[in-house]
């Protein structure tokens, strides 16, 4: 029996992990998949088939970024940066949506406009 | 592939090994306690000492064996696939309070107790040693470090590990992802497949998504609504379908690239490749719905 099975929270980690934790792991997984996308395309191919391929092929773009050579620690750092970026975007988007939402007709902070 | 000492590659592999040691650590203390509980007090202390020693010795022997076994053709692929299964099992919640099936009951003799402890540790440690062997990428130093980290966990660190994963359950998710990543890198490093992967670079994309979709299925399926649950089977199924055509193209020398197709048969093959999975998915959804209806009727009846 694994040690993690002794903890209820760790045993059902798929349900108990916090949103931030899930966002971080999901970002790391996406970075891992993108790194293998870069790994699947030979950068030498870019010079053979030209700029068009480099522009339109996503894998080619990523291999230009040399993501294919990234190690686990680099992927973790990139995942953390990505998760932080998404978190900041979410906060800003929530703030923006709150500003754009009209106040209720009888709300106290409604600016009275009378002609 | 040996990484330079303290390089990014070396530290990454070391981090992966520490993470694997944490999430795949077995409960040796519980087994030793279960086996030795009915023995006399003076023999109990001996069993604890020699049981721990035996567990460490078995780990060391298995680690040495893994280094040599993974060099044999075919074993890297088998190890990678085994890691995918281990990652999936790690993320699947288990019933609480399930009995430890490795120990049938308390031992009646010193030799019997030691034998049970050593066998139980060997069974529990296979996944750990295999994952460390895969993450170490052939570096003996990393395997020794992995062993050196897992030994204190076996002997003293169980409570610490439990507290750590209880506070941060995302360690388990990250451990599953690292196991899947290690499994993928083992599959693509397989010497028997290296030239095939070089000739079919797109299959690496299919392979990585297939491996992650299988091993992380318990995680993303827990977040899906009931209507979306069939995707857990359909996504890997479609990817396997695509891989089968790539394999068939290599084995029977078929033309499966639509840009190079010239004959009617080749165009039909292309159509089957890109559209043939749709009736299979429809059939799967129909059968699933019928079974679900039958189950609901049986519950009501």
mmCIF file of N, CA and C in Angstrom, chain A residues 1-42 45 57 59 67-76, chain B residues 8-9 11-12 15-16 22-27 30 89-96 98 100 102 124 127 153 157-158 161-162 165-167 169-170 172-174 177-178 181 184 201-202 204-205 208-209 212 216 218-219 222-223:
data_model
loop_
_atom_site.group_PDB
_atom_site.id
_atom_site.type_symbol
_atom_site.label_atom_id
_atom_site.label_comp_id
_atom_site.label_asym_id
_atom_site.label_seq_id
_atom_site.Cartn_x
_atom_site.Cartn_y
_atom_site.Cartn_z
ATOM 1 N N UNK A 1 0.845 -1.203 0.000
ATOM 2 C CA UNK A 1 0.000 0.000 0.000
ATOM 3 C C UNK A 1 0.878 1.250 0.000
ATOM 4 N N UNK A 2 0.495 2.218 -0.838
ATOM 5 C CA UNK A 2 1.283 3.447 -0.921
ATOM 6 C C UNK A 2 1.028 4.334 0.304
ATOM 7 N N UNK A 3 2.057 5.091 0.686
ATOM 8 C CA UNK A 3 1.909 5.983 1.840
ATOM 9 C C UNK A 3 0.817 7.017 1.617
ATOM 10 N N UNK A 4 0.690 7.480 0.361
ATOM 11 C CA UNK A 4 -0.292 8.549 0.096
ATOM 12 C C UNK A 4 -1.723 8.072 0.347
ATOM 13 N N UNK A 5 -1.935 6.748 0.364
ATOM 14 C CA UNK A 5 -3.294 6.233 0.610
ATOM 15 C C UNK A 5 -3.712 6.425 2.066
ATOM 16 N N UNK A 6 -2.750 6.736 2.954
ATOM 17 C CA UNK A 6 -3.096 6.949 4.359
ATOM 18 C C UNK A 6 -3.724 8.323 4.592
ATOM 19 N N UNK A 7 -3.583 9.213 3.618
ATOM 20 C CA UNK A 7 -4.164 10.545 3.754
ATOM 21 C C UNK A 7 -5.383 10.638 2.839
ATOM 22 N N UNK A 8 -6.517 11.012 3.433
ATOM 23 C CA UNK A 8 -7.760 11.104 2.637
ATOM 24 C C UNK A 8 -7.606 12.120 1.506
ATOM 25 N N UNK A 9 -6.973 13.261 1.833
ATOM 26 C CA UNK A 9 -6.847 14.341 0.836
ATOM 27 C C UNK A 9 -5.936 13.901 -0.302
ATOM 28 N N UNK A 10 -4.822 13.234 0.028
ATOM 29 C CA UNK A 10 -3.888 12.809 -1.017
ATOM 30 C C UNK A 10 -4.454 11.638 -1.807
ATOM 31 N N UNK A 11 -5.215 10.765 -1.120
ATOM 32 C CA UNK A 11 -5.795 9.602 -1.806
ATOM 33 C C UNK A 11 -6.741 10.056 -2.917
ATOM 34 N N UNK A 12 -7.547 11.066 -2.625
ATOM 35 C CA UNK A 12 -8.450 11.572 -3.676
ATOM 36 C C UNK A 12 -7.957 12.937 -4.144
ATOM 37 N N UNK A 13 -6.674 12.996 -4.512
ATOM 38 C CA UNK A 13 -6.058 14.273 -4.928
ATOM 39 C C UNK A 13 -6.756 14.861 -6.141
ATOM 40 N N UNK A 14 -7.369 14.009 -6.971
ATOM 41 C CA UNK A 14 -8.042 14.524 -8.167
ATOM 42 C C UNK A 14 -9.232 15.410 -7.814
ATOM 43 N N UNK A 15 -9.729 15.266 -6.581
ATOM 44 C CA UNK A 15 -10.878 16.086 -6.175
ATOM 45 C C UNK A 15 -10.498 17.147 -5.144
ATOM 46 N N UNK A 16 -9.466 16.888 -4.352
ATOM 47 C CA UNK A 16 -9.182 17.784 -3.218
ATOM 48 C C UNK A 16 -8.139 18.858 -3.528
ATOM 49 N N UNK A 17 -7.456 18.746 -4.660
ATOM 50 C CA UNK A 17 -6.430 19.747 -4.969
ATOM 51 C C UNK A 17 -7.065 21.120 -5.183
ATOM 52 N N UNK A 18 -6.366 22.153 -4.705
ATOM 53 C CA UNK A 18 -6.892 23.517 -4.838
ATOM 54 C C UNK A 18 -6.878 23.948 -6.307
ATOM 55 N N UNK A 19 -7.621 24.997 -6.595
ATOM 56 C CA UNK A 19 -7.694 25.507 -7.970
ATOM 57 C C UNK A 19 -6.306 25.946 -8.443
ATOM 58 N N UNK A 20 -5.569 26.624 -7.530
ATOM 59 C CA UNK A 20 -4.228 27.095 -7.895
ATOM 60 C C UNK A 20 -3.300 25.918 -8.194
ATOM 61 N N UNK A 21 -3.387 24.872 -7.378
ATOM 62 C CA UNK A 21 -2.558 23.675 -7.585
ATOM 63 C C UNK A 21 -2.870 23.016 -8.911
ATOM 64 N N UNK A 22 -4.165 22.913 -9.196
ATOM 65 C CA UNK A 22 -4.578 22.286 -10.466
ATOM 66 C C UNK A 22 -4.113 23.113 -11.665
ATOM 67 N N UNK A 23 -4.233 24.433 -11.518
ATOM 68 C CA UNK A 23 -3.813 25.326 -12.609
ATOM 69 C C UNK A 23 -2.314 25.151 -12.874
ATOM 70 N N UNK A 24 -1.532 25.060 -11.799
ATOM 71 C CA UNK A 24 -0.084 24.887 -11.934
ATOM 72 C C UNK A 24 0.241 23.553 -12.629
ATOM 73 N N UNK A 25 -0.363 22.462 -12.156
ATOM 74 C CA UNK A 25 -0.052 21.147 -12.746
ATOM 75 C C UNK A 25 -0.531 21.097 -14.198
ATOM 76 N N UNK A 26 -1.712 21.680 -14.461
ATOM 77 C CA UNK A 26 -2.219 21.689 -15.835
ATOM 78 C C UNK A 26 -1.274 22.480 -16.746
ATOM 79 N N UNK A 27 -0.739 23.596 -16.247
ATOM 80 C CA UNK A 27 0.205 24.391 -17.056
ATOM 81 C C UNK A 27 1.475 23.590 -17.330
ATOM 82 N N UNK A 28 1.938 22.859 -16.311
ATOM 83 C CA UNK A 28 3.148 22.039 -16.502
ATOM 84 C C UNK A 28 2.888 20.956 -17.559
ATOM 85 N N UNK A 29 1.712 20.329 -17.480
ATOM 86 C CA UNK A 29 1.374 19.272 -18.451
ATOM 87 C C UNK A 29 1.329 19.859 -19.865
ATOM 88 N N UNK A 30 0.739 21.057 -20.000
ATOM 89 C CA UNK A 30 0.670 21.699 -21.323
ATOM 90 C C UNK A 30 2.085 22.000 -21.833
ATOM 91 N N UNK A 31 2.951 22.467 -20.928
ATOM 92 C CA UNK A 31 4.344 22.728 -21.331
ATOM 93 C C UNK A 31 5.033 21.433 -21.771
ATOM 94 N N UNK A 32 4.757 20.338 -21.057
ATOM 95 C CA UNK A 32 5.353 19.039 -21.434
ATOM 96 C C UNK A 32 4.904 18.633 -22.835
ATOM 97 N N UNK A 33 3.599 18.805 -23.111
ATOM 98 C CA UNK A 33 3.064 18.427 -24.425
ATOM 99 C C UNK A 33 3.662 19.338 -25.509
ATOM 100 N N UNK A 34 3.754 20.635 -25.217
ATOM 101 C CA UNK A 34 4.329 21.566 -26.204
ATOM 102 C C UNK A 34 5.798 21.235 -26.470
ATOM 103 N N UNK A 35 6.525 20.848 -25.411
ATOM 104 C CA UNK A 35 7.940 20.485 -25.586
ATOM 105 C C UNK A 35 8.071 19.276 -26.503
ATOM 106 N N UNK A 36 7.154 18.317 -26.351
ATOM 107 C CA UNK A 36 7.237 17.146 -27.230
ATOM 108 C C UNK A 36 6.766 17.493 -28.644
ATOM 109 N N UNK A 37 5.904 18.518 -28.784
ATOM 110 C CA UNK A 37 5.543 19.003 -30.122
ATOM 111 C C UNK A 37 6.801 19.521 -30.815
ATOM 112 N N UNK A 38 7.574 20.302 -30.073
ATOM 113 C CA UNK A 38 8.828 20.807 -30.626
ATOM 114 C C UNK A 38 9.781 19.679 -30.953
ATOM 115 N N UNK A 39 9.743 18.621 -30.112
ATOM 116 C CA UNK A 39 10.628 17.476 -30.305
ATOM 117 C C UNK A 39 10.284 16.715 -31.582
ATOM 118 N N UNK A 40 9.002 16.787 -31.982
ATOM 119 C CA UNK A 40 8.555 16.008 -33.133
ATOM 120 C C UNK A 40 8.901 16.662 -34.468
ATOM 121 N N UNK A 41 9.315 17.910 -34.436
ATOM 122 C CA UNK A 41 9.625 18.608 -35.691
ATOM 123 C C UNK A 41 11.114 18.918 -35.732
ATOM 124 N N UNK A 42 11.750 18.500 -36.801
ATOM 125 C CA UNK A 42 13.177 18.732 -36.946
ATOM 126 C C UNK A 42 13.398 20.189 -37.387
ATOM 127 N N UNK A 45 14.298 21.093 -40.896
ATOM 128 C CA UNK A 45 13.240 21.075 -41.902
ATOM 129 C C UNK A 45 12.790 22.494 -42.254
ATOM 130 N N UNK A 57 3.283 26.316 -39.115
ATOM 131 C CA UNK A 57 3.379 25.089 -38.338
ATOM 132 C C UNK A 57 3.678 25.427 -36.888
ATOM 133 N N UNK A 59 4.233 23.397 -34.360
ATOM 134 C CA UNK A 59 5.370 22.619 -33.849
ATOM 135 C C UNK A 59 6.691 23.256 -34.241
ATOM 136 N N UNK A 67 12.073 24.635 -27.159
ATOM 137 C CA UNK A 67 11.384 23.996 -26.045
ATOM 138 C C UNK A 67 11.702 22.508 -25.982
ATOM 139 N N UNK A 68 12.086 21.959 -27.149
ATOM 140 C CA UNK A 68 12.392 20.534 -27.203
ATOM 141 C C UNK A 68 13.566 20.165 -26.308
ATOM 142 N N UNK A 69 14.422 21.140 -26.002
ATOM 143 C CA UNK A 69 15.591 20.852 -25.168
ATOM 144 C C UNK A 69 15.339 21.152 -23.696
ATOM 145 N N UNK A 70 14.135 21.554 -23.366
ATOM 146 C CA UNK A 70 13.854 21.932 -21.982
ATOM 147 C C UNK A 70 13.814 20.704 -21.084
ATOM 148 N N UNK A 71 14.351 20.893 -19.879
ATOM 149 C CA UNK A 71 14.311 19.830 -18.873
ATOM 150 C C UNK A 71 13.119 20.058 -17.950
ATOM 151 N N UNK A 72 12.935 19.105 -17.029
ATOM 152 C CA UNK A 72 11.763 19.155 -16.150
ATOM 153 C C UNK A 72 11.698 20.455 -15.334
ATOM 154 N N UNK A 73 12.840 20.885 -14.793
ATOM 155 C CA UNK A 73 12.830 22.105 -13.969
ATOM 156 C C UNK A 73 12.401 23.321 -14.796
ATOM 157 N N UNK A 74 12.886 23.377 -16.040
ATOM 158 C CA UNK A 74 12.500 24.486 -16.911
ATOM 159 C C UNK A 74 11.005 24.423 -17.227
ATOM 160 N N UNK A 75 10.521 23.199 -17.433
ATOM 161 C CA UNK A 75 9.086 23.034 -17.697
ATOM 162 C C UNK A 75 8.256 23.450 -16.482
ATOM 163 N N UNK A 76 8.772 23.113 -15.285
ATOM 164 C CA UNK A 76 8.053 23.498 -14.062
ATOM 165 C C UNK A 76 8.022 25.021 -13.913
ATOM 166 N N UNK B 8 21.344 21.441 -15.609
ATOM 167 C CA UNK B 8 19.876 21.508 -15.536
ATOM 168 C C UNK B 8 19.267 20.122 -15.728
ATOM 169 N N UNK B 9 19.857 19.326 -16.626
ATOM 170 C CA UNK B 9 19.356 17.982 -16.876
ATOM 171 C C UNK B 9 19.497 17.100 -15.653
ATOM 172 N N UNK B 11 19.804 18.095 -12.427
ATOM 173 C CA UNK B 11 18.919 18.547 -11.337
ATOM 174 C C UNK B 11 17.463 18.205 -11.638
ATOM 175 N N UNK B 12 17.082 18.280 -12.928
ATOM 176 C CA UNK B 12 15.705 17.929 -13.301
ATOM 177 C C UNK B 12 15.437 16.461 -13.026
ATOM 178 N N UNK B 15 15.145 15.961 -9.330
ATOM 179 C CA UNK B 15 13.851 16.426 -8.833
ATOM 180 C C UNK B 15 12.757 15.396 -9.154
ATOM 181 N N UNK B 16 12.816 14.864 -10.394
ATOM 182 C CA UNK B 16 11.823 13.847 -10.788
ATOM 183 C C UNK B 16 11.936 12.630 -9.871
ATOM 184 N N UNK B 22 8.570 10.277 -3.363
ATOM 185 C CA UNK B 22 7.523 10.742 -2.447
ATOM 186 C C UNK B 22 6.179 10.078 -2.742
ATOM 187 N N UNK B 23 5.790 10.108 -4.011
ATOM 188 C CA UNK B 23 4.424 9.637 -4.323
ATOM 189 C C UNK B 23 4.321 8.117 -4.422
ATOM 190 N N UNK B 24 5.438 7.449 -4.689
ATOM 191 C CA UNK B 24 5.379 5.982 -4.800
ATOM 192 C C UNK B 24 5.974 5.272 -3.588
ATOM 193 N N UNK B 25 6.174 6.027 -2.495
ATOM 194 C CA UNK B 25 6.728 5.398 -1.294
ATOM 195 C C UNK B 25 5.704 4.427 -0.719
ATOM 196 N N UNK B 26 6.176 3.222 -0.402
ATOM 197 C CA UNK B 26 5.285 2.206 0.160
ATOM 198 C C UNK B 26 5.321 2.249 1.676
ATOM 199 N N UNK B 27 4.303 1.650 2.275
ATOM 200 C CA UNK B 27 4.224 1.666 3.733
ATOM 201 C C UNK B 27 4.919 0.438 4.318
ATOM 202 N N UNK B 30 4.200 -0.247 8.160
ATOM 203 C CA UNK B 30 2.927 -0.943 8.431
ATOM 204 C C UNK B 30 3.093 -2.444 8.223
ATOM 205 N N UNK B 89 -2.893 4.581 -12.008
ATOM 206 C CA UNK B 89 -3.276 3.947 -10.746
ATOM 207 C C UNK B 89 -3.034 4.908 -9.571
ATOM 208 N N UNK B 90 -1.966 5.687 -9.680
ATOM 209 C CA UNK B 90 -1.633 6.639 -8.616
ATOM 210 C C UNK B 90 -2.738 7.684 -8.451
ATOM 211 N N UNK B 91 -3.302 8.133 -9.589
ATOM 212 C CA UNK B 91 -4.303 9.199 -9.537
ATOM 213 C C UNK B 91 -5.708 8.669 -9.263
ATOM 214 N N UNK B 92 -5.898 7.353 -9.371
ATOM 215 C CA UNK B 92 -7.220 6.792 -9.110
ATOM 216 C C UNK B 92 -7.415 6.629 -7.602
ATOM 217 N N UNK B 93 -8.433 7.285 -7.017
ATOM 218 C CA UNK B 93 -8.638 7.130 -5.564
ATOM 219 C C UNK B 93 -8.963 5.684 -5.199
ATOM 220 N N UNK B 94 -8.373 5.229 -4.084
ATOM 221 C CA UNK B 94 -8.634 3.856 -3.627
ATOM 222 C C UNK B 94 -9.605 3.889 -2.464
ATOM 223 N N UNK B 95 -10.304 2.759 -2.279
ATOM 224 C CA UNK B 95 -11.228 2.640 -1.144
ATOM 225 C C UNK B 95 -10.441 2.790 0.146
ATOM 226 N N UNK B 96 -10.915 3.640 1.049
ATOM 227 C CA UNK B 96 -10.235 3.781 2.336
ATOM 228 C C UNK B 96 -10.469 2.540 3.183
ATOM 229 N N UNK B 98 -8.950 -0.287 2.916
ATOM 230 C CA UNK B 98 -8.748 -1.580 2.266
ATOM 231 C C UNK B 98 -7.557 -2.286 2.898
ATOM 232 N N UNK B 100 -4.252 -4.586 3.525
ATOM 233 C CA UNK B 100 -3.003 -4.760 2.791
ATOM 234 C C UNK B 100 -2.918 -6.214 2.327
ATOM 235 N N UNK B 102 -0.722 -7.707 0.652
ATOM 236 C CA UNK B 102 0.608 -8.320 0.598
ATOM 237 C C UNK B 102 0.912 -9.134 1.857
ATOM 238 N N UNK B 124 6.182 -4.027 -3.612
ATOM 239 C CA UNK B 124 5.820 -2.605 -3.508
ATOM 240 C C UNK B 124 6.833 -1.699 -4.202
ATOM 241 N N UNK B 127 7.521 -0.614 -8.847
ATOM 242 C CA UNK B 127 7.137 0.603 -9.584
ATOM 243 C C UNK B 127 8.091 1.753 -9.283
ATOM 244 N N UNK B 153 13.077 7.406 3.595
ATOM 245 C CA UNK B 153 11.603 7.412 3.571
ATOM 246 C C UNK B 153 11.084 6.067 4.086
ATOM 247 N N UNK B 157 10.751 8.259 7.272
ATOM 248 C CA UNK B 157 10.048 9.413 6.718
ATOM 249 C C UNK B 157 8.567 9.258 6.442
ATOM 250 N N UNK B 158 7.951 8.138 6.842
ATOM 251 C CA UNK B 158 6.574 7.900 6.399
ATOM 252 C C UNK B 158 5.614 8.998 6.889
ATOM 253 N N UNK B 161 6.064 12.231 4.955
ATOM 254 C CA UNK B 161 5.499 12.155 3.593
ATOM 255 C C UNK B 161 3.983 12.295 3.652
ATOM 256 N N UNK B 162 3.361 11.596 4.607
ATOM 257 C CA UNK B 162 1.897 11.648 4.719
ATOM 258 C C UNK B 162 1.441 13.082 5.002
ATOM 259 N N UNK B 165 1.924 15.316 1.706
ATOM 260 C CA UNK B 165 0.922 15.122 0.639
ATOM 261 C C UNK B 165 -0.488 15.484 1.114
ATOM 262 N N UNK B 166 -0.709 15.413 2.450
ATOM 263 C CA UNK B 166 -2.008 15.813 2.980
ATOM 264 C C UNK B 166 -2.171 17.336 2.883
ATOM 265 N N UNK B 167 -1.070 18.056 3.121
ATOM 266 C CA UNK B 167 -1.114 19.529 3.046
ATOM 267 C C UNK B 167 -1.176 19.987 1.585
ATOM 268 N N UNK B 169 -2.010 18.233 -1.789
ATOM 269 C CA UNK B 169 -2.388 17.086 -2.640
ATOM 270 C C UNK B 169 -1.948 17.261 -4.100
ATOM 271 N N UNK B 170 -1.632 18.510 -4.474
ATOM 272 C CA UNK B 170 -1.202 18.719 -5.871
ATOM 273 C C UNK B 170 0.129 18.018 -6.166
ATOM 274 N N UNK B 172 0.648 14.968 -5.617
ATOM 275 C CA UNK B 172 0.253 13.682 -6.214
ATOM 276 C C UNK B 172 -0.055 13.871 -7.705
ATOM 277 N N UNK B 173 -0.774 14.977 -8.019
ATOM 278 C CA UNK B 173 -1.073 15.265 -9.433
ATOM 279 C C UNK B 173 0.220 15.484 -10.215
ATOM 280 N N UNK B 174 1.128 16.276 -9.618
ATOM 281 C CA UNK B 174 2.401 16.550 -10.291
ATOM 282 C C UNK B 174 3.202 15.256 -10.450
ATOM 283 N N UNK B 177 1.856 13.432 -13.373
ATOM 284 C CA UNK B 177 2.296 14.062 -14.629
ATOM 285 C C UNK B 177 3.764 13.716 -14.919
ATOM 286 N N UNK B 178 4.603 13.743 -13.883
ATOM 287 C CA UNK B 178 6.029 13.430 -14.078
ATOM 288 C C UNK B 178 6.203 11.956 -14.463
ATOM 289 N N UNK B 181 5.278 11.724 -18.082
ATOM 290 C CA UNK B 181 6.350 12.340 -18.887
ATOM 291 C C UNK B 181 7.547 11.382 -18.976
ATOM 292 N N UNK B 184 6.628 8.575 -21.313
ATOM 293 C CA UNK B 184 6.737 9.008 -22.716
ATOM 294 C C UNK B 184 8.202 9.034 -23.161
ATOM 295 N N UNK B 201 7.843 11.481 -37.519
ATOM 296 C CA UNK B 201 7.904 12.430 -36.394
ATOM 297 C C UNK B 201 6.526 12.784 -35.820
ATOM 298 N N UNK B 202 5.489 12.758 -36.685
ATOM 299 C CA UNK B 202 4.149 13.144 -36.201
ATOM 300 C C UNK B 202 3.631 12.165 -35.157
ATOM 301 N N UNK B 204 5.108 11.076 -32.664
ATOM 302 C CA UNK B 204 5.510 11.497 -31.314
ATOM 303 C C UNK B 204 4.423 12.369 -30.686
ATOM 304 N N UNK B 205 3.810 13.220 -31.520
ATOM 305 C CA UNK B 205 2.727 14.071 -31.021
ATOM 306 C C UNK B 205 1.553 13.210 -30.570
ATOM 307 N N UNK B 208 2.494 11.301 -27.299
ATOM 308 C CA UNK B 208 2.508 12.063 -26.038
ATOM 309 C C UNK B 208 1.086 12.378 -25.575
ATOM 310 N N UNK B 209 0.213 12.730 -26.527
ATOM 311 C CA UNK B 209 -1.170 13.045 -26.114
ATOM 312 C C UNK B 209 -1.879 11.772 -25.657
ATOM 313 N N UNK B 212 -0.560 10.986 -22.076
ATOM 314 C CA UNK B 212 -1.134 11.885 -21.063
ATOM 315 C C UNK B 212 -2.638 11.666 -20.921
ATOM 316 N N UNK B 216 -3.577 10.564 -17.158
ATOM 317 C CA UNK B 216 -4.231 11.614 -16.356
ATOM 318 C C UNK B 216 -5.754 11.520 -16.417
ATOM 319 N N UNK B 218 -8.005 9.815 -14.704
ATOM 320 C CA UNK B 218 -8.770 9.974 -13.447
ATOM 321 C C UNK B 218 -8.908 11.434 -13.026
ATOM 322 N N UNK B 219 -7.929 12.249 -13.363
ATOM 323 C CA UNK B 219 -7.961 13.674 -12.972
ATOM 324 C C UNK B 219 -8.998 14.428 -13.802
ATOM 325 N N UNK B 222 -12.684 13.417 -13.428
ATOM 326 C CA UNK B 222 -13.344 13.867 -12.193
ATOM 327 C C UNK B 222 -13.943 15.260 -12.360
ATOM 328 N N UNK B 223 -13.448 16.026 -13.331
ATOM 329 C CA UNK B 223 -13.921 17.390 -13.561
ATOM 330 C C UNK B 223 -14.980 17.455 -14.668
#
